PDB file of N, CA and C in Angstrom:
ATOM      1  N   UNK R   1      30.958  42.444  39.891  1.00  0.00           N
ATOM      2  CA  UNK R   1      30.917  43.775  40.796  1.00  0.00           C
ATOM      3  C   UNK R   1      30.139  44.558  41.233  1.00  0.00           C
ATOM      4  N   UNK R   2      30.104  45.643  42.327  1.00  0.00           N
ATOM      5  CA  UNK R   2      29.687  46.309  42.940  1.00  0.00           C
ATOM      6  C   UNK R   2      30.280  47.754  42.501  1.00  0.00           C
ATOM      7  N   UNK R   3      29.744  48.604  42.404  1.00  0.00           N
ATOM      8  CA  UNK R   3      29.728  50.015  42.272  1.00  0.00           C
ATOM      9  C   UNK R   3      29.136  50.657  43.281  1.00  0.00           C
ATOM     10  N   UNK R   4      29.676  51.334  44.430  1.00  0.00           N
ATOM     11  CA  UNK R   4      29.316  52.072  45.437  1.00  0.00           C
ATOM     12  C   UNK R   4      29.599  53.790  45.350  1.00  0.00           C
ATOM     13  N   UNK R   5      28.372  54.606  45.913  1.00  0.00           N
ATOM     14  CA  UNK R   5      28.569  56.077  45.508  1.00  0.00           C
ATOM     15  C   UNK R   5      28.252  56.331  46.946  1.00  0.00           C
ATOM     16  N   UNK R   6      28.348  57.435  47.889  1.00  0.00           N
ATOM     17  CA  UNK R   6      28.325  57.817  49.043  1.00  0.00           C
ATOM     18  C   UNK R   6      27.781  58.863  49.009  1.00  0.00           C
ATOM     19  N   UNK R   7      26.594  59.555  50.171  1.00  0.00           N
ATOM     20  CA  UNK R   7      26.339  60.405  50.279  1.00  0.00           C
ATOM     21  C   UNK R   7      27.403  61.797  49.896  1.00  0.00           C
ATOM     22  N   UNK R   8      26.440  62.812  49.495  1.00  0.00           N
ATOM     23  CA  UNK R   8      27.736  63.808  48.219  1.00  0.00           C
ATOM     24  C   UNK R   8      27.613  64.570  49.869  1.00  0.00           C
ATOM     25  N   UNK R   9      28.574  64.905  50.782  1.00  0.00           N
ATOM     26  CA  UNK R   9      28.902  65.243  52.051  1.00  0.00           C
ATOM     27  C   UNK R   9      30.062  66.568  52.023  1.00  0.00           C
ATOM     28  N   UNK R  10      30.912  66.735  50.608  1.00  0.00           N
ATOM     29  CA  UNK R  10      32.199  66.613  50.960  1.00  0.00           C
ATOM     30  C   UNK R  10      32.063  68.246  50.198  1.00  0.00           C
ATOM     31  N   UNK R  11      32.121  69.718  50.574  1.00  0.00           N
ATOM     32  CA  UNK R  11      32.079  70.441  49.690  1.00  0.00           C
ATOM     33  C   UNK R  11      33.548  70.765  49.424  1.00  0.00           C
ATOM     34  N   UNK R  12      33.160  71.371  48.216  1.00  0.00           N
ATOM     35  CA  UNK R  12      34.285  72.089  46.944  1.00  0.00           C
ATOM     36  C   UNK R  12      33.833  72.617  45.840  1.00  0.00           C
ATOM     37  N   UNK R  13      34.553  73.984  45.888  1.00  0.00           N
ATOM     38  CA  UNK R  13      34.072  74.671  44.048  1.00  0.00           C
ATOM     39  C   UNK R  13      32.267  74.781  44.621  1.00  0.00           C
ATOM     40  N   UNK R  14      31.655  75.315  45.466  1.00  0.00           N
ATOM     41  CA  UNK R  14      31.067  75.813  45.103  1.00  0.00           C
ATOM     42  C   UNK R  14      29.690  74.801  45.089  1.00  0.00           C
ATOM     43  N   UNK R  15      30.232  73.305  45.448  1.00  0.00           N
ATOM     44  CA  UNK R  15      29.284  71.874  44.919  1.00  0.00           C
ATOM     45  C   UNK R  15      29.613  70.991  46.449  1.00  0.00           C
ATOM     46  N   UNK R  16      28.796  70.137  46.222  1.00  0.00           N
ATOM     47  CA  UNK R  16      28.812  68.996  47.342  1.00  0.00           C
ATOM     48  C   UNK R  16      29.320  67.933  46.659  1.00  0.00           C
ATOM     49  N   UNK R  17      30.504  67.232  47.028  1.00  0.00           N
ATOM     50  CA  UNK R  17      30.812  66.102  46.178  1.00  0.00           C
ATOM     51  C   UNK R  17      30.527  64.637  46.860  1.00  0.00           C
ATOM     52  N   UNK R  18      30.525  63.747  46.151  1.00  0.00           N
ATOM     53  CA  UNK R  18      30.755  62.230  47.178  1.00  0.00           C
ATOM     54  C   UNK R  18      31.890  60.986  45.819  1.00  0.00           C
ATOM     55  N   UNK R  19      31.771  60.204  46.613  1.00  0.00           N
ATOM     56  CA  UNK R  19      33.054  59.320  46.227  1.00  0.00           C
ATOM     57  C   UNK R  19      32.711  58.260  45.676  1.00  0.00           C
ATOM     58  N   UNK R  20      32.947  57.793  44.419  1.00  0.00           N
ATOM     59  CA  UNK R  20      32.639  56.525  43.760  1.00  0.00           C
ATOM     60  C   UNK R  20      33.682  55.413  43.557  1.00  0.00           C
ATOM     61  N   UNK R  21      33.091  54.511  43.735  1.00  0.00           N
ATOM     62  CA  UNK R  21      34.045  52.803  44.413  1.00  0.00           C
ATOM     63  C   UNK R  21      33.994  51.931  43.683  1.00  0.00           C
ATOM     64  N   UNK R  22      34.643  50.925  43.442  1.00  0.00           N
ATOM     65  CA  UNK R  22      34.566  49.892  43.099  1.00  0.00           C
ATOM     66  C   UNK R  22      34.964  48.495  44.240  1.00  0.00           C
ATOM     67  N   UNK R  23      34.117  47.365  44.691  1.00  0.00           N
ATOM     68  CA  UNK R  23      34.579  46.188  45.760  1.00  0.00           C
ATOM     69  C   UNK R  23      35.261  45.720  45.305  1.00  0.00           C
ATOM     70  N   UNK R  24      35.055  45.459  43.625  1.00  0.00           N
ATOM     71  CA  UNK R  24      35.895  44.359  43.244  1.00  0.00           C
ATOM     72  C   UNK R  24      37.285  44.855  42.613  1.00  0.00           C
ATOM     73  N   UNK R  25      37.349  45.861  41.609  1.00  0.00           N
ATOM     74  CA  UNK R  25      38.164  45.913  40.854  1.00  0.00           C
ATOM     75  C   UNK R  25      38.216  47.492  40.110  1.00  0.00           C
ATOM     76  N   UNK R  26      39.261  47.903  39.851  1.00  0.00           N
ATOM     77  CA  UNK R  26      39.753  49.096  39.566  1.00  0.00           C
ATOM     78  C   UNK R  26      39.702  49.462  38.399  1.00  0.00           C
ATOM     79  N   UNK R  27      39.585  48.326  37.630  1.00  0.00           N
ATOM     80  CA  UNK R  27      39.592  48.237  35.567  1.00  0.00           C
ATOM     81  C   UNK R  27      37.963  48.466  35.716  1.00  0.00           C
ATOM     82  N   UNK R  28      37.087  47.261  36.375  1.00  0.00           N
ATOM     83  CA  UNK R  28      35.159  47.857  36.106  1.00  0.00           C
ATOM     84  C   UNK R  28      35.506  49.066  37.011  1.00  0.00           C
ATOM     85  N   UNK R  29      35.441  49.711  37.487  1.00  0.00           N
ATOM     86  CA  UNK R  29      35.429  51.300  37.973  1.00  0.00           C
ATOM     87  C   UNK R  29      35.425  52.080  37.344  1.00  0.00           C
ATOM     88  N   UNK R  30      36.873  51.862  36.523  1.00  0.00           N
ATOM     89  CA  UNK R  30      37.708  53.116  35.005  1.00  0.00           C
ATOM     90  C   UNK R  30      36.075  52.043  34.268  1.00  0.00           C
ATOM     91  N   UNK R  31      35.792  51.591  34.134  1.00  0.00           N
ATOM     92  CA  UNK R  31      34.810  51.332  33.242  1.00  0.00           C
ATOM     93  C   UNK R  31      33.684  51.712  33.356  1.00  0.00           C
ATOM     94  N   UNK R  32      32.849  51.077  34.273  1.00  0.00           N
ATOM     95  CA  UNK R  32      31.827  52.170  34.790  1.00  0.00           C
ATOM     96  C   UNK R  32      31.695  53.669  34.620  1.00  0.00           C
ATOM     97  N   UNK R  33      32.523  54.274  35.281  1.00  0.00           N
ATOM     98  CA  UNK R  33      33.533  55.710  35.171  1.00  0.00           C
ATOM     99  C   UNK R  33      32.852  56.192  33.600  1.00  0.00           C
ATOM    100  N   UNK R  34      33.879  55.685  32.972  1.00  0.00           N
ATOM    101  CA  UNK R  34      34.030  56.031  31.357  1.00  0.00           C
ATOM    102  C   UNK R  34      31.868  55.868  31.243  1.00  0.00           C
ATOM    103  N   UNK R  35      31.453  55.131  30.938  1.00  0.00           N
ATOM    104  CA  UNK R  35      30.272  54.412  30.260  1.00  0.00           C
ATOM    105  C   UNK R  35      29.111  55.595  30.726  1.00  0.00           C
ATOM    106  N   UNK R  36      29.529  56.242  32.079  1.00  0.00           N
ATOM    107  CA  UNK R  36      28.922  57.139  33.176  1.00  0.00           C
ATOM    108  C   UNK R  36      29.215  59.048  32.464  1.00  0.00           C
ATOM    109  N   UNK R  37      30.043  59.119  31.434  1.00  0.00           N
ATOM    110  CA  UNK R  37      30.464  60.342  31.321  1.00  0.00           C
ATOM    111  C   UNK R  37      31.501  60.922  32.797  1.00  0.00           C
ATOM    112  N   UNK R  38      32.209  59.750  33.550  1.00  0.00           N
ATOM    113  CA  UNK R  38      32.740  60.954  34.616  1.00  0.00           C
ATOM    114  C   UNK R  38      34.056  60.886  34.478  1.00  0.00           C
ATOM    115  N   UNK R  39      34.500  62.026  34.114  1.00  0.00           N
ATOM    116  CA  UNK R  39      35.921  62.323  33.511  1.00  0.00           C
ATOM    117  C   UNK R  39      37.007  61.335  34.747  1.00  0.00           C
ATOM    118  N   UNK R  40      37.844  61.305  34.046  1.00  0.00           N
ATOM    119  CA  UNK R  40      39.611  60.580  34.307  1.00  0.00           C
ATOM    120  C   UNK R  40      39.891  61.310  35.264  1.00  0.00           C
ATOM    121  N   UNK R  41      39.705  62.943  34.841  1.00  0.00           N
ATOM    122  CA  UNK R  41      40.401  63.765  35.718  1.00  0.00           C
ATOM    123  C   UNK R  41      39.869  63.265  37.105  1.00  0.00           C
ATOM    124  N   UNK R  42      38.850  63.055  37.819  1.00  0.00           N
ATOM    125  CA  UNK R  42      38.324  62.884  38.732  1.00  0.00           C
ATOM    126  C   UNK R  42      38.713  61.345  39.222  1.00  0.00           C
ATOM    127  N   UNK R  43      39.231  61.082  39.193  1.00  0.00           N
ATOM    128  CA  UNK R  43      40.248  59.732  39.819  1.00  0.00           C
ATOM    129  C   UNK R  43      40.771  60.045  41.042  1.00  0.00           C
ATOM    130  N   UNK R  44      40.831  59.240  41.549  1.00  0.00           N
ATOM    131  CA  UNK R  44      41.892  59.826  42.621  1.00  0.00           C
ATOM    132  C   UNK R  44      42.810  58.700  43.648  1.00  0.00           C
ATOM    133  N   UNK R  45      43.118  57.623  42.739  1.00  0.00           N
ATOM    134  CA  UNK R  45      43.773  56.630  43.537  1.00  0.00           C
ATOM    135  C   UNK R  45      43.074  55.499  43.588  1.00  0.00           C
ATOM    136  N   UNK R  46      42.045  55.549  44.332  1.00  0.00           N
ATOM    137  CA  UNK R  46      40.989  54.771  44.744  1.00  0.00           C
ATOM    138  C   UNK R  46      39.422  54.708  44.436  1.00  0.00           C
ATOM    139  N   UNK R  47      39.535  55.768  44.117  1.00  0.00           N
ATOM    140  CA  UNK R  47      37.822  56.791  44.115  1.00  0.00           C
ATOM    141  C   UNK R  47      37.720  57.864  43.001  1.00  0.00           C
ATOM    142  N   UNK R  48      36.426  58.365  42.302  1.00  0.00           N
ATOM    143  CA  UNK R  48      36.609  58.956  41.738  1.00  0.00           C
ATOM    144  C   UNK R  48      35.464  59.590  42.715  1.00  0.00           C
ATOM    145  N   UNK R  49      36.095  61.345  42.578  1.00  0.00           N
ATOM    146  CA  UNK R  49      35.148  61.823  43.346  1.00  0.00           C
ATOM    147  C   UNK R  49      33.942  62.660  42.091  1.00  0.00           C
ATOM    148  N   UNK R  50      32.975  62.623  42.897  1.00  0.00           N
ATOM    149  CA  UNK R  50      31.708  63.053  41.899  1.00  0.00           C
ATOM    150  C   UNK R  50      30.388  63.993  41.960  1.00  0.00           C
ATOM    151  N   UNK R  51      30.354  64.615  41.409  1.00  0.00           N
ATOM    152  CA  UNK R  51      29.407  65.791  41.994  1.00  0.00           C
ATOM    153  C   UNK R  51      28.192  65.355  42.382  1.00  0.00           C
ATOM    154  N   UNK R  52      27.614  65.906  43.109  1.00  0.00           N
ATOM    155  CA  UNK R  52      25.749  65.591  43.442  1.00  0.00           C
ATOM    156  C   UNK R  52      24.578  65.188  42.482  1.00  0.00           C
ATOM    157  N   UNK R  53      24.899  66.438  42.012  1.00  0.00           N
ATOM    158  CA  UNK R  53      24.216  65.855  40.201  1.00  0.00           C
ATOM    159  C   UNK R  53      24.395  64.827  39.655  1.00  0.00           C
ATOM    160  N   UNK R  54      25.123  64.150  39.624  1.00  0.00           N
ATOM    161  CA  UNK R  54      25.494  63.170  38.947  1.00  0.00           C
ATOM    162  C   UNK R  54      25.212  61.956  39.406  1.00  0.00           C
ATOM    163  N   UNK R  55      24.770  61.966  41.002  1.00  0.00           N
ATOM    164  CA  UNK R  55      24.519  60.185  41.589  1.00  0.00           C
ATOM    165  C   UNK R  55      23.359  59.849  41.074  1.00  0.00           C
ATOM    166  N   UNK R  56      22.420  60.736  40.995  1.00  0.00           N
ATOM    167  CA  UNK R  56      20.762  60.038  40.312  1.00  0.00           C
ATOM    168  C   UNK R  56      21.239  58.873  39.139  1.00  0.00           C
ATOM    169  N   UNK R  57      22.173  59.739  37.896  1.00  0.00           N
ATOM    170  CA  UNK R  57      22.976  58.777  36.677  1.00  0.00           C
ATOM    171  C   UNK R  57      23.354  57.605  36.236  1.00  0.00           C
ATOM    172  N   UNK R  58      24.357  58.438  38.126  1.00  0.00           N
ATOM    173  CA  UNK R  58      24.890  56.469  38.332  1.00  0.00           C
ATOM    174  C   UNK R  58      24.110  55.437  39.111  1.00  0.00           C
ATOM    175  N   UNK R  59      23.663  55.828  39.903  1.00  0.00           N
ATOM    176  CA  UNK R  59      22.118  54.667  40.420  1.00  0.00           C
ATOM    177  C   UNK R  59      21.407  53.925  39.597  1.00  0.00           C
ATOM    178  N   UNK R  60      21.141  55.436  38.453  1.00  0.00           N
ATOM    179  CA  UNK R  60      20.276  54.788  37.697  1.00  0.00           C
ATOM    180  C   UNK R  60      21.228  53.561  37.131  1.00  0.00           C
ATOM    181  N   UNK R  61      22.405  53.556  36.703  1.00  0.00           N
ATOM    182  CA  UNK R  61      23.496  52.933  35.859  1.00  0.00           C
ATOM    183  C   UNK R  61      24.092  51.571  36.580  1.00  0.00           C
ATOM    184  N   UNK R  62      23.350  51.741  38.140  1.00  0.00           N
ATOM    185  CA  UNK R  62      23.612  50.498  38.874  1.00  0.00           C
ATOM    186  C   UNK R  62      24.520  50.708  39.342  1.00  0.00           C
ATOM    187  N   UNK R  63      25.052  52.153  40.428  1.00  0.00           N
ATOM    188  CA  UNK R  63      25.798  52.274  41.185  1.00  0.00           C
ATOM    189  C   UNK R  63      24.861  52.281  42.515  1.00  0.00           C
ATOM    190  N   UNK R  64      24.864  51.241  43.680  1.00  0.00           N
ATOM    191  CA  UNK R  64      24.530  51.122  45.082  1.00  0.00           C
ATOM    192  C   UNK R  64      24.866  52.575  45.931  1.00  0.00           C
ATOM    193  N   UNK R  65      24.011  53.549  46.536  1.00  0.00           N
ATOM    194  CA  UNK R  65      24.017  54.677  46.932  1.00  0.00           C
ATOM    195  C   UNK R  65      24.491  54.152  48.764  1.00  0.00           C
ATOM    196  N   UNK R  66      25.542  53.846  49.509  1.00  0.00           N
ATOM    197  CA  UNK R  66      25.585  53.907  50.375  1.00  0.00           C
ATOM    198  C   UNK R  66      26.059  55.119  51.859  1.00  0.00           C
ATOM    199  N   UNK R  67      25.938  54.950  52.942  1.00  0.00           N
ATOM    200  CA  UNK R  67      26.375  55.804  53.670  1.00  0.00           C
ATOM    201  C   UNK R  67      27.983  55.860  53.603  1.00  0.00           C
ATOM    202  N   UNK R  68      28.836  56.966  54.079  1.00  0.00           N
ATOM    203  CA  UNK R  68      30.144  56.555  53.705  1.00  0.00           C
ATOM    204  C   UNK R  68      30.503  55.525  54.469  1.00  0.00           C
ATOM    205  N   UNK R  69      31.091  55.420  55.715  1.00  0.00           N
ATOM    206  CA  UNK R  69      31.512  54.560  56.238  1.00  0.00           C
ATOM    207  C   UNK R  69      31.288  52.997  55.926  1.00  0.00           C
ATOM    208  N   UNK R  70      29.948  53.093  55.222  1.00  0.00           N
ATOM    209  CA  UNK R  70      29.629  51.795  54.453  1.00  0.00           C
ATOM    210  C   UNK R  70      31.295  51.378  53.433  1.00  0.00           C
ATOM    211  N   UNK R  71      30.628  52.329  52.600  1.00  0.00           N
ATOM    212  CA  UNK R  71      31.316  52.425  51.444  1.00  0.00           C
ATOM    213  C   UNK R  71      33.029  52.731  51.825  1.00  0.00           C
ATOM    214  N   UNK R  72      33.368  53.450  52.983  1.00  0.00           N
ATOM    215  CA  UNK R  72      35.262  52.863  53.297  1.00  0.00           C
ATOM    216  C   UNK R  72      35.202  51.440  53.844  1.00  0.00           C
ATOM    217  N   UNK R  73      33.886  50.952  54.474  1.00  0.00           N
ATOM    218  CA  UNK R  73      34.339  49.768  54.513  1.00  0.00           C
ATOM    219  C   UNK R  73      34.712  48.494  53.918  1.00  0.00           C
ATOM    220  N   UNK R  74      33.720  48.389  52.590  1.00  0.00           N
ATOM    221  CA  UNK R  74      33.741  47.774  52.010  1.00  0.00           C
ATOM    222  C   UNK R  74      34.667  47.737  50.799  1.00  0.00           C
ATOM    223  N   UNK R  75      35.497  49.414  50.429  1.00  0.00           N
ATOM    224  CA  UNK R  75      36.771  49.618  49.827  1.00  0.00           C
ATOM    225  C   UNK R  75      37.875  48.679  50.475  1.00  0.00           C
ATOM    226  N   UNK R  76      37.822  49.121  51.877  1.00  0.00           N
ATOM    227  CA  UNK R  76      39.218  48.153  53.005  1.00  0.00           C
ATOM    228  C   UNK R  76      39.084  46.352  52.377  1.00  0.00           C
ATOM    229  N   UNK R  77      37.428  46.333  52.191  1.00  0.00           N
ATOM    230  CA  UNK R  77      37.713  45.150  52.348  1.00  0.00           C
ATOM    231  C   UNK R  77      37.834  44.551  51.134  1.00  0.00           C
ATOM    232  N   UNK R  78      37.504  45.076  50.051  1.00  0.00           N
ATOM    233  CA  UNK R  78      38.143  44.638  48.737  1.00  0.00           C
ATOM    234  C   UNK R  78      39.866  44.056  48.480  1.00  0.00           C
ATOM    235  N   UNK R  79      40.335  45.229  49.306  1.00  0.00           N
ATOM    236  CA  UNK R  79      42.152  45.638  48.622  1.00  0.00           C
ATOM    237  C   UNK R  79      42.346  46.736  48.144  1.00  0.00           C
ATOM    238  N   UNK R  80      41.749  47.374  47.708  1.00  0.00           N
ATOM    239  CA  UNK R  80      41.894  48.413  47.011  1.00  0.00           C
ATOM    240  C   UNK R  80      41.837  49.783  47.323  1.00  0.00           C
ATOM    241  N   UNK R  81      41.369  49.671  48.446  1.00  0.00           N
ATOM    242  CA  UNK R  81      41.689  51.272  49.271  1.00  0.00           C
ATOM    243  C   UNK R  81      43.698  51.781  49.167  1.00  0.00           C
ATOM    244  N   UNK R  82      43.469  52.892  49.174  1.00  0.00           N
ATOM    245  CA  UNK R  82      44.966  53.638  49.043  1.00  0.00           C
ATOM    246  C   UNK R  82      44.694  54.537  50.327  1.00  0.00           C
ATOM    247  N   UNK R  83      45.445  54.146  51.331  1.00  0.00           N
ATOM    248  CA  UNK R  83      45.644  54.477  52.841  1.00  0.00           C
ATOM    249  C   UNK R  83      45.903  56.048  52.430  1.00  0.00           C
ATOM    250  N   UNK R  84      46.625  57.028  53.180  1.00  0.00           N
ATOM    251  CA  UNK R  84      46.297  58.158  53.431  1.00  0.00           C
ATOM    252  C   UNK R  84      47.508  58.497  53.218  1.00  0.00           C
ATOM    253  N   UNK R  85      48.354  57.887  54.263  1.00  0.00           N
ATOM    254  CA  UNK R  85      50.177  57.985  53.850  1.00  0.00           C
ATOM    255  C   UNK R  85      50.476  57.766  52.879  1.00  0.00           C
ATOM    256  N   UNK R  86      49.617  56.541  51.811  1.00  0.00           N
ATOM    257  CA  UNK R  86      50.447  56.000  50.650  1.00  0.00           C
ATOM    258  C   UNK R  86      50.424  57.118  49.502  1.00  0.00           C
ATOM    259  N   UNK R  87      49.772  58.068  49.902  1.00  0.00           N
ATOM    260  CA  UNK R  87      48.842  59.177  48.657  1.00  0.00           C
ATOM    261  C   UNK R  87      49.818  60.477  48.369  1.00  0.00           C
ATOM    262  N   UNK R  88      50.632  60.483  49.445  1.00  0.00           N
ATOM    263  CA  UNK R  88      51.577  61.121  49.031  1.00  0.00           C
ATOM    264  C   UNK R  88      52.908  61.289  48.354  1.00  0.00           C
TER     265      UNK R  88
END
């Protein structure tokens, strides 16, 4: 499994946010998130929203930091991507 985190460029709630995904398995993504104290409420169908200050700890735990386009490309290739129109 490879867990990926992109750059924190999404502003909300007074901070910047990034996305945490797996390119292999949602179950393994959940296990990685639990092991690194990412709250379950941060999960959004195919990714976790994570605040900027959490990224160094996630990388230290084994997440690979990539650009957003790379993260999306690998998520789509994995078959785990939930398209925008399916989020309703």
